[in-house]
Coordinates of C-alpha atoms in Angstrom, one line a residue:
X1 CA 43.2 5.8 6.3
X2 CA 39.4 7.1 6.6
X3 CA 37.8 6.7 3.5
X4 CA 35.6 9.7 2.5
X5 CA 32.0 9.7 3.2
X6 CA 30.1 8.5 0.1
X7 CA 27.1 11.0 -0.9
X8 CA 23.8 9.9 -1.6
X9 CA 22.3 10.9 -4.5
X10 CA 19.1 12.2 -2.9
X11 CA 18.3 13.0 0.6
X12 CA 15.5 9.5 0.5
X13 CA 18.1 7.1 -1.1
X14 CA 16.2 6.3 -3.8
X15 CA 19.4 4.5 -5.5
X16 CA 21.1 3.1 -2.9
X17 CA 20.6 1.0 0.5
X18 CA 19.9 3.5 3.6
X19 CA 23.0 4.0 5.7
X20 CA 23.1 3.4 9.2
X21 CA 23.1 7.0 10.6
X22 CA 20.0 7.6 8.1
X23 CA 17.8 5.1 10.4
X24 CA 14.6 5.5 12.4
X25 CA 13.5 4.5 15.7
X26 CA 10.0 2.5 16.4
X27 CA 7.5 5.5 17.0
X28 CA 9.1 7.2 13.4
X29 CA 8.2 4.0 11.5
X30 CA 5.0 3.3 13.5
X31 CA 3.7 6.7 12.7
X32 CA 4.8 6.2 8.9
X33 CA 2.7 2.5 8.2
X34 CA 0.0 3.4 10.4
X35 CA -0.3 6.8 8.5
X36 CA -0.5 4.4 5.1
X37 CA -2.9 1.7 6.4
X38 CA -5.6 4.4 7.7
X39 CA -7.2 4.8 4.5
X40 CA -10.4 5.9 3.6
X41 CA -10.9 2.9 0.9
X42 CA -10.3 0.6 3.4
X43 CA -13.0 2.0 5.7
X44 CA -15.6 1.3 2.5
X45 CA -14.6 -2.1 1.9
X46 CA -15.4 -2.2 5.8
X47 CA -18.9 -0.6 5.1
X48 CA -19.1 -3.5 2.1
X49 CA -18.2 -5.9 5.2
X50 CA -20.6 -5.1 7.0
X51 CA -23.4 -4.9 4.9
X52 CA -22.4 -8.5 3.6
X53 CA -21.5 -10.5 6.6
X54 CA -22.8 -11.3 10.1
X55 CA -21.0 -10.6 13.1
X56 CA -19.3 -13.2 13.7
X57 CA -18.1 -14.1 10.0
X58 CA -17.2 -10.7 9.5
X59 CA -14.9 -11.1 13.0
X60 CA -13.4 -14.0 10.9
X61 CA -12.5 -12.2 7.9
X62 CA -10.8 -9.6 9.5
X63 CA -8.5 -11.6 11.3
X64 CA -7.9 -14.4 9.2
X65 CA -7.2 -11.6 6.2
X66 CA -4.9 -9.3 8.3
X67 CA -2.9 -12.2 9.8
X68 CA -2.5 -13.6 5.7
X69 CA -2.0 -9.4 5.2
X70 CA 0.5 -9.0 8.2
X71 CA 2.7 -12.1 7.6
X72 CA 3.3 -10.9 3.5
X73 CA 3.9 -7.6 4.7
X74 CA 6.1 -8.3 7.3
X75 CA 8.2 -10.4 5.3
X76 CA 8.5 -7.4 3.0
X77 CA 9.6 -5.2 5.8
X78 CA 12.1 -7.9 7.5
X79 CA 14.0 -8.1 3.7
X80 CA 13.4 -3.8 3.4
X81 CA 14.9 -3.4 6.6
X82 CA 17.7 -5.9 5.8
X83 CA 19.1 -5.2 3.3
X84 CA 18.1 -1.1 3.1
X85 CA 17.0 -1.1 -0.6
X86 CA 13.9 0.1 -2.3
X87 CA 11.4 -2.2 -3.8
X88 CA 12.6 -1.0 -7.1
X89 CA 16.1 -1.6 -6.2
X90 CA 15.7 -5.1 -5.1
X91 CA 13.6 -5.8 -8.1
X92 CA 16.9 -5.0 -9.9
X93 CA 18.3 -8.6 -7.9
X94 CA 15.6 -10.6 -8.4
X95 CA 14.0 -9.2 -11.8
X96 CA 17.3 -8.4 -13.3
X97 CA 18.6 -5.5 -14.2
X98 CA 16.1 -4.5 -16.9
X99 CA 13.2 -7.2 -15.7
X100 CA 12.8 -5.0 -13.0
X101 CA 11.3 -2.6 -15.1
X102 CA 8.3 -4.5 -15.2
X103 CA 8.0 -4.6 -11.7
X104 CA 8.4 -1.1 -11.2
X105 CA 5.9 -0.2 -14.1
X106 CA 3.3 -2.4 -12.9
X107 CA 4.0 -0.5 -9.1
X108 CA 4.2 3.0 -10.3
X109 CA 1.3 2.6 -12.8
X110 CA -1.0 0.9 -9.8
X111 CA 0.2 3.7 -6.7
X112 CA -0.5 6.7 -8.9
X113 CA -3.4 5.4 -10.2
X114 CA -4.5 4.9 -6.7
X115 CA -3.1 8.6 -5.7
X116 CA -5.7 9.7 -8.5
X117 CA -8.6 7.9 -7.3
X118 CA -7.6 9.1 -3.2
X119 CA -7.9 12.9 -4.4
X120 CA -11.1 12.5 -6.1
X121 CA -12.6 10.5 -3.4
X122 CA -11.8 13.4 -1.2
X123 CA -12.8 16.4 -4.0
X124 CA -15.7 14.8 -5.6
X125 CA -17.6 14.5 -2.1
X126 CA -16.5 17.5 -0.6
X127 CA -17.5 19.9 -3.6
X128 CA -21.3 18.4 -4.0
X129 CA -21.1 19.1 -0.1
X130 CA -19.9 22.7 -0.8
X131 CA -21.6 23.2 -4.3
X132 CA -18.2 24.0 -6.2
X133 CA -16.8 22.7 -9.1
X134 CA -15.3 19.2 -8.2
X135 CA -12.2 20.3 -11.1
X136 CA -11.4 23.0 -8.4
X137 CA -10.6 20.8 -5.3
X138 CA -9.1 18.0 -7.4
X139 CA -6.6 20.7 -8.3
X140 CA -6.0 21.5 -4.8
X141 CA -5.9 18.9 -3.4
X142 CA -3.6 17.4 -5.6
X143 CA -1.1 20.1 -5.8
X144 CA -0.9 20.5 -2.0
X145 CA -0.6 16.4 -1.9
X146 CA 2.2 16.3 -4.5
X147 CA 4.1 19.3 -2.6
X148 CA 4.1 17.5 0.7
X149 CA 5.0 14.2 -1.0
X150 CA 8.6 16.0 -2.7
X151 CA 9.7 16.5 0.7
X152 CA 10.4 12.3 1.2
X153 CA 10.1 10.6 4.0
X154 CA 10.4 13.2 6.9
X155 CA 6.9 14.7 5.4
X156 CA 5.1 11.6 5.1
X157 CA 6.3 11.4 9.5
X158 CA 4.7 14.9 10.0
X159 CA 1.6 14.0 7.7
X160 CA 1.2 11.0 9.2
X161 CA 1.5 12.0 12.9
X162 CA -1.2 14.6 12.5
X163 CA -4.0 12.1 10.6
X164 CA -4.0 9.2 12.3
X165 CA -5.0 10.3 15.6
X166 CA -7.6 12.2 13.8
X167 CA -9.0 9.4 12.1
X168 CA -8.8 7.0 15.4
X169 CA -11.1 9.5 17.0
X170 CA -13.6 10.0 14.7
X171 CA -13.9 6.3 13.4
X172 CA -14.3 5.0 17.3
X173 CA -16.9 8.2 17.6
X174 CA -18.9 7.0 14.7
X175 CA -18.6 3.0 15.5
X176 CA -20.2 4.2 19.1
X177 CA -22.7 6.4 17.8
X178 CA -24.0 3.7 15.4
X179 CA -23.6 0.7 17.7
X180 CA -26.1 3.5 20.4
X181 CA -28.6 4.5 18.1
X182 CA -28.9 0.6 16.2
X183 CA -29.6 -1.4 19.3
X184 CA -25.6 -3.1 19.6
X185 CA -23.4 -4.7 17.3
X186 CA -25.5 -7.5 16.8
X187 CA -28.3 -6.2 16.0
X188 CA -26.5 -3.7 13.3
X189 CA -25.1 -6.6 12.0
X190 CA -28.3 -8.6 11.5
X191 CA -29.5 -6.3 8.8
X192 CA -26.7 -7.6 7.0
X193 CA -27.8 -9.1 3.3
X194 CA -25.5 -12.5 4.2
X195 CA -24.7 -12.1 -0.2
X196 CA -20.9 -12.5 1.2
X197 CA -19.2 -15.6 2.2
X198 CA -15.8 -15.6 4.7
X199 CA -14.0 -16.3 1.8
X200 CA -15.0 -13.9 -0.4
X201 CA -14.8 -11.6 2.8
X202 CA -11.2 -12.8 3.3
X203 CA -10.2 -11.9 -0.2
X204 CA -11.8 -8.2 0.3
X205 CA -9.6 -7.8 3.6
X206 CA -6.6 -9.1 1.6
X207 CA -7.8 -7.9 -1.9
X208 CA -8.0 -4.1 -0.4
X209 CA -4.2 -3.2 0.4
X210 CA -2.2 -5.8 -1.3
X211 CA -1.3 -3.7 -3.8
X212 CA 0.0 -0.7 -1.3
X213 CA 1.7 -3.5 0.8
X214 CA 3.7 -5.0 -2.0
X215 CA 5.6 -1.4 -1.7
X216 CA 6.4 -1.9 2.1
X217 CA 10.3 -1.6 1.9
X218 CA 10.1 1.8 0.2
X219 CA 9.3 2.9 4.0
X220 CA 10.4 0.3 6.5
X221 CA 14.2 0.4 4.5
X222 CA 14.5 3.3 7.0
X223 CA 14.0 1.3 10.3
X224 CA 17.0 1.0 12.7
X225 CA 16.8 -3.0 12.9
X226 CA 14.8 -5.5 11.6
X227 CA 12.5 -5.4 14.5
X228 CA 11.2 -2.5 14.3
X229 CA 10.6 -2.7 10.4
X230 CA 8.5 -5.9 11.1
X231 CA 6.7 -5.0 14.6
X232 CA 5.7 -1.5 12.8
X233 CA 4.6 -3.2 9.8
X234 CA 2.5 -6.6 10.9
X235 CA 0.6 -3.8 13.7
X236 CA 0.0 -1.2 11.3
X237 CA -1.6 -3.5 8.8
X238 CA -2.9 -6.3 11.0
X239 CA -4.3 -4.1 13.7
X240 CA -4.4 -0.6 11.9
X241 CA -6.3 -2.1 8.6
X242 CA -8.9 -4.1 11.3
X243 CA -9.8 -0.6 12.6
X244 CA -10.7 0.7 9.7
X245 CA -12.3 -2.0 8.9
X246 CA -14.3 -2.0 12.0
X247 CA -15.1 1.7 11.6
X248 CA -16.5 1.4 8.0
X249 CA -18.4 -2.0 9.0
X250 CA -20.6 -0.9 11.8
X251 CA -21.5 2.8 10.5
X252 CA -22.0 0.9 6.9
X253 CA -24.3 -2.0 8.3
X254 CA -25.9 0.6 10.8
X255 CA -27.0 3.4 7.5
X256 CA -26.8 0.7 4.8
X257 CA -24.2 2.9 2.7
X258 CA -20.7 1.6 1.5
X259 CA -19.2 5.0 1.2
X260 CA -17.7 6.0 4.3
X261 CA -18.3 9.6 3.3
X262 CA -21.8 9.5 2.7
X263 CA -22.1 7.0 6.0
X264 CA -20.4 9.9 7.9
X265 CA -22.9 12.6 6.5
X266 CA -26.0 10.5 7.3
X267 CA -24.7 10.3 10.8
X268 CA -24.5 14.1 10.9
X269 CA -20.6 13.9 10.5
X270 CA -20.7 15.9 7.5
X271 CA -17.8 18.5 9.1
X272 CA -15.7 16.2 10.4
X273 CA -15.8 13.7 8.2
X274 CA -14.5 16.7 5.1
X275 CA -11.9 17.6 7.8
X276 CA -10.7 14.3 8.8
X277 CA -11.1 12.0 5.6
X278 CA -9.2 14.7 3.5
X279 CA -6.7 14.2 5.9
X280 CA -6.5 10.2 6.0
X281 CA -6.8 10.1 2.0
X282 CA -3.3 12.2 2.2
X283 CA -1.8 10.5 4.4
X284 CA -1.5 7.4 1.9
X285 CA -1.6 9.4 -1.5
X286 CA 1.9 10.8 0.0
X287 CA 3.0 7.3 0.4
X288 CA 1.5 6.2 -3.1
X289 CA 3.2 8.8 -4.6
X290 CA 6.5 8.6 -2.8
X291 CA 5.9 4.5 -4.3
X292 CA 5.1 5.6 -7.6
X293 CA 8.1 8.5 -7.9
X294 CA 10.6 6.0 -7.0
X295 CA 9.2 3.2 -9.6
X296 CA 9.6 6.2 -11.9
X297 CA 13.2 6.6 -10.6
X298 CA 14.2 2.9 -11.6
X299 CA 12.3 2.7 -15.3
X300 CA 13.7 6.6 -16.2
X301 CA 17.0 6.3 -14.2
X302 CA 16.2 9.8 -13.3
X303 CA 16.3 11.2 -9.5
X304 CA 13.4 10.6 -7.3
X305 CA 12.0 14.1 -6.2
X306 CA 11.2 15.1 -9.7
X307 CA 9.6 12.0 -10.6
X308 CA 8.0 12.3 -7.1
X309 CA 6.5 15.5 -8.6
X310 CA 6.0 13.8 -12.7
X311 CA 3.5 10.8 -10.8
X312 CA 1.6 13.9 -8.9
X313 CA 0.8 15.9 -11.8
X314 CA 0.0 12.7 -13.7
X315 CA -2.4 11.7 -11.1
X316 CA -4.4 14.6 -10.5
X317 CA -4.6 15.7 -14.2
X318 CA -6.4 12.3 -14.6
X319 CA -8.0 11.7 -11.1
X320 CA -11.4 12.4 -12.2
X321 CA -10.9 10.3 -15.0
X322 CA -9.2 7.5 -12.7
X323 CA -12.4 7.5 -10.3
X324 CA -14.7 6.9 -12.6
X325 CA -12.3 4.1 -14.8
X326 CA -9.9 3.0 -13.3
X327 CA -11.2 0.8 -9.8
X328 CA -11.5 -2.1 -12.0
X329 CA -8.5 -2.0 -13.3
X330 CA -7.0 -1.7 -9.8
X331 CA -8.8 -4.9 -9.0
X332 CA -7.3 -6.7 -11.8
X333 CA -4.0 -5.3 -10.6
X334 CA -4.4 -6.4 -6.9
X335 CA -3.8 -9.7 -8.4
X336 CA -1.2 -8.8 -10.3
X337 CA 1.1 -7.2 -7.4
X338 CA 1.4 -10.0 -5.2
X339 CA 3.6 -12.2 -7.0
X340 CA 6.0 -9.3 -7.1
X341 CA 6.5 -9.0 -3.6
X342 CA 6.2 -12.7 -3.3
X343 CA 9.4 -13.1 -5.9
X344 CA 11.3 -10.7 -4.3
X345 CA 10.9 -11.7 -1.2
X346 CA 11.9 -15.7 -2.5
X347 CA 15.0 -14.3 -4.2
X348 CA 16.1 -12.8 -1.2
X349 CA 15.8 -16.2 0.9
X350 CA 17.9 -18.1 -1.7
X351 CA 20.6 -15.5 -2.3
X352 CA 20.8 -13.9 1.5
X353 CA 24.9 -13.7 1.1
X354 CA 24.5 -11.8 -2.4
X355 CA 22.4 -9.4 -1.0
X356 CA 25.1 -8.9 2.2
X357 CA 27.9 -8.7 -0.2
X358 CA 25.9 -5.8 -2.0
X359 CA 26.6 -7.9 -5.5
X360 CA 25.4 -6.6 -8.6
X361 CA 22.1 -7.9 -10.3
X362 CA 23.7 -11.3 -11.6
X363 CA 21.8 -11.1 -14.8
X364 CA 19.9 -8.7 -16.9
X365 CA 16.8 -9.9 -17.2
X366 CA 15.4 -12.9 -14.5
X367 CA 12.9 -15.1 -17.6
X368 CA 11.5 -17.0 -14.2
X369 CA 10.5 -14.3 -12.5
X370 CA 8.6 -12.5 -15.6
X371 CA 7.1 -15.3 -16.4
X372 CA 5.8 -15.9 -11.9
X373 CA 4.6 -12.2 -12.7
X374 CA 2.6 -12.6 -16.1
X375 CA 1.4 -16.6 -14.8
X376 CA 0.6 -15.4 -11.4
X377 CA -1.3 -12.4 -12.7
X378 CA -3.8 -14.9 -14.9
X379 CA -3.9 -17.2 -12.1
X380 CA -5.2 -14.5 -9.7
X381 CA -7.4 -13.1 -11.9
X382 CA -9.0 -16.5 -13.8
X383 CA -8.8 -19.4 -11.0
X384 CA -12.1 -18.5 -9.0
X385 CA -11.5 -21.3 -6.7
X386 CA -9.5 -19.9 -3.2
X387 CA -8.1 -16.3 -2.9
X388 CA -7.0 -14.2 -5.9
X389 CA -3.7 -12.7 -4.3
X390 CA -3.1 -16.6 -2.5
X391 CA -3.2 -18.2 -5.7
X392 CA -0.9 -15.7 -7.7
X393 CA 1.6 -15.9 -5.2
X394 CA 1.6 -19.3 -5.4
X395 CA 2.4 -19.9 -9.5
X396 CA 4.6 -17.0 -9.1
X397 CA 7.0 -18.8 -6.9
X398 CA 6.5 -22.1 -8.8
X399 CA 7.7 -20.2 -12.2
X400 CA 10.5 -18.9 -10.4
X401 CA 11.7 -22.0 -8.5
X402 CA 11.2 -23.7 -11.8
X403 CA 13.9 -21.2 -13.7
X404 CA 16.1 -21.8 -10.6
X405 CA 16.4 -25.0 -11.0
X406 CA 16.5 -26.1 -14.5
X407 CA 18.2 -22.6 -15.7
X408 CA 20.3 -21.2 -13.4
X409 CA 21.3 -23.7 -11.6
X410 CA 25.0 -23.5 -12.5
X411 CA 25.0 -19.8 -12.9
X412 CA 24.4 -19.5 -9.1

């Protein structure tokens, strides 16, 4: 006898593992990471880039950080994809029950700190352009971010399909104007000050979207195989996050600027540039919200659209505030992140027949992987030997491997 058709507790499965019929094709998903990867911050780090390095160190950086970038990503996506869960939700198998809460703080806490700084990045700009208050657009903006964000996944998709191609035009129209008017790349690149190494370079590339990646399976879950998860995912922020690294570089080294809206204006992109970064900046403050929501979801146990709206108004009340504070604290995060995403995706290569059997969290709370998360944080943020993110990932996986062995050994 047909059993009858389970119902999902919300339209974005924020609770449970995305059904078959629920799935998305390659262009869906493409549009989606590609939509999250072209951000604005990542085009300044680029304008950092390129007033740091040469040419041909700054070639290496990108590469060398988006294949580290693509292959932790990807992996993300390939156990998102899987298995159909939420980071939050597989947090719950690797974490524990209630150690997952941690995870889910530290990710909610860091995307809607992030959604605050994206909407005053866009509002603090734009109002000294127009002479308004910068409290007026930060309200806007936020409200009109947060609306599009309740709507889940299909929005981020319409969002996203709109944006990007803006973006790809006006960052390959700026990277040609400036490579024109400076003489060719080399020559743009030559003013560099040379006060950044390729390691230091490679830890910007990686340093600037670790975070946001860590939350990968909160979008890819929705692919229709695991192909597509990972092919969308290792393009979107291998190739994707080199473009906007390109675009930032050459305009930043060309006008000396590491504010991609301020090395658009002195280009005489002043228009465009309100127009089409406004745009990019919601493309991922959706997707940090939609993150930061569904971390919500897990601590409160609560449903994801309201949270969804609790993490907007959060955001923008303080995004001012966040601008000006909170970066640094992001940095410290961006170490922090990484051995999440690292543990979960190490738990899900030890226990692959749990996770097909959909079992339960085994225990409540997962003492190795707290300890990978609060070890790997002060490794990432003390050791100043190697890459921050690299090395946290590393002790993280240590701690964990360590609890496997010696304390739940017989328990598995």
């Amino acid at each position: 006898m047909a059993q009858p058709k389970k119902m999902s507790a919300d339209s974005d499965f924020s609770q449970e593992a995305v059904p078959s019929e629920a799935r998305k094709g390659f262009w869906s998903m493409f549009v989606v990471m590609m939509g999250f990867t072209f951000f604005s911050a990542s085009m300044s780090v680029g304008a950092k880039l390129g007033n740091g390095l040469d040419l041909s160190t700054f070639i290496w950086a990108v590469v060398l950080g988006g294949v580290i970038l693509g292959a932790y990503t990807g992996g993300l996506a390939y156990v998102g994809c899987d298995t159909g869960l939420t980071l939050d939700l597989l947090a719950q198998r690797s974490f524990g029950s209630a150690g997952s809460k941690l995870a889910s703080v530290l990710i909610a806490f860091t995307q809607i700190g992030w959604f605050g700084v994206g909407v005053a990045m866009f509002a603090i700009p734009a109002a000294d352009l127009l002479h308004i208050n910068p409290v007026i657009l930060v309200a806007i903006a936020g409200l009109c971010m947060t609306a599009s964000a309740y709507f889940g996944i299909k929005a981020l998709t319409i969002v996203s399909a709109i944006s990007v191609p803006l973006i790809a035009v006006l960052g390959v129209y700026s990277m040609v104007l400036s490579t024109l008017e400076g003489g060719g790349l080399t020559a743009i690149f030559s003013k560099s000050s040379g006060s950044l190494t390729l390691l230091s370079g490679v830890g910007l590339v990686i340093g600037s979207f670790v975070s946001g990646g860590t939350a990968t399976p909160n979008f890819v879950r929705f692919a229709k195989n695991n192909s597509i998860a990972v092919a969308t995912t290792v393009i979107a922020f291998f190739l994707g996050n080199s473009l906007m690294f390109a675009f930032g570089a050459v305009g930043g080294a060309f006008t000396g600027k590491d504010d991609i809206f301020y090395v658009m204006i002195a280009q005489g992109l002043a228009v465009p540039a309100l127009v089409v970064l406004g745009a990019n900046i919601w493309t991922t403050n959706n997707n940090a919200l939609y993150t930061g929501g569904l971390g919500l979801t897990n601590i409160t146990g609560l449903r994801q659209k309201p949270m969804t709206l609790v993490s907007g108004l959060v955001g923008t009340a303080a995004a001012i505030w966040l601008y000006n504070n909170f970066v640094g604290w992001l940095n410290f995060l961006n170490a922090t992140l990484p051995p999440v995403g690292a543990i979960v995706m190490l738990d899900y290569i030890l226990h692959q027949a749990d996770y097909r059997a959909r079992k339960s969290p085994a225990r409540a709370v997962h003492w190795g992987a707290i300890a990978g998360v609060v070890l790997g944080a002060a490794a990432g943020n003390f050791i100043t030997v190697g890459i921050a993110s690299i090395n946290a990932m590393l002790v993280a996986c240590a701690c964990y491997l360590l609890a496997e062995k010696l304390i739940y050994a017989k328990a598995n």
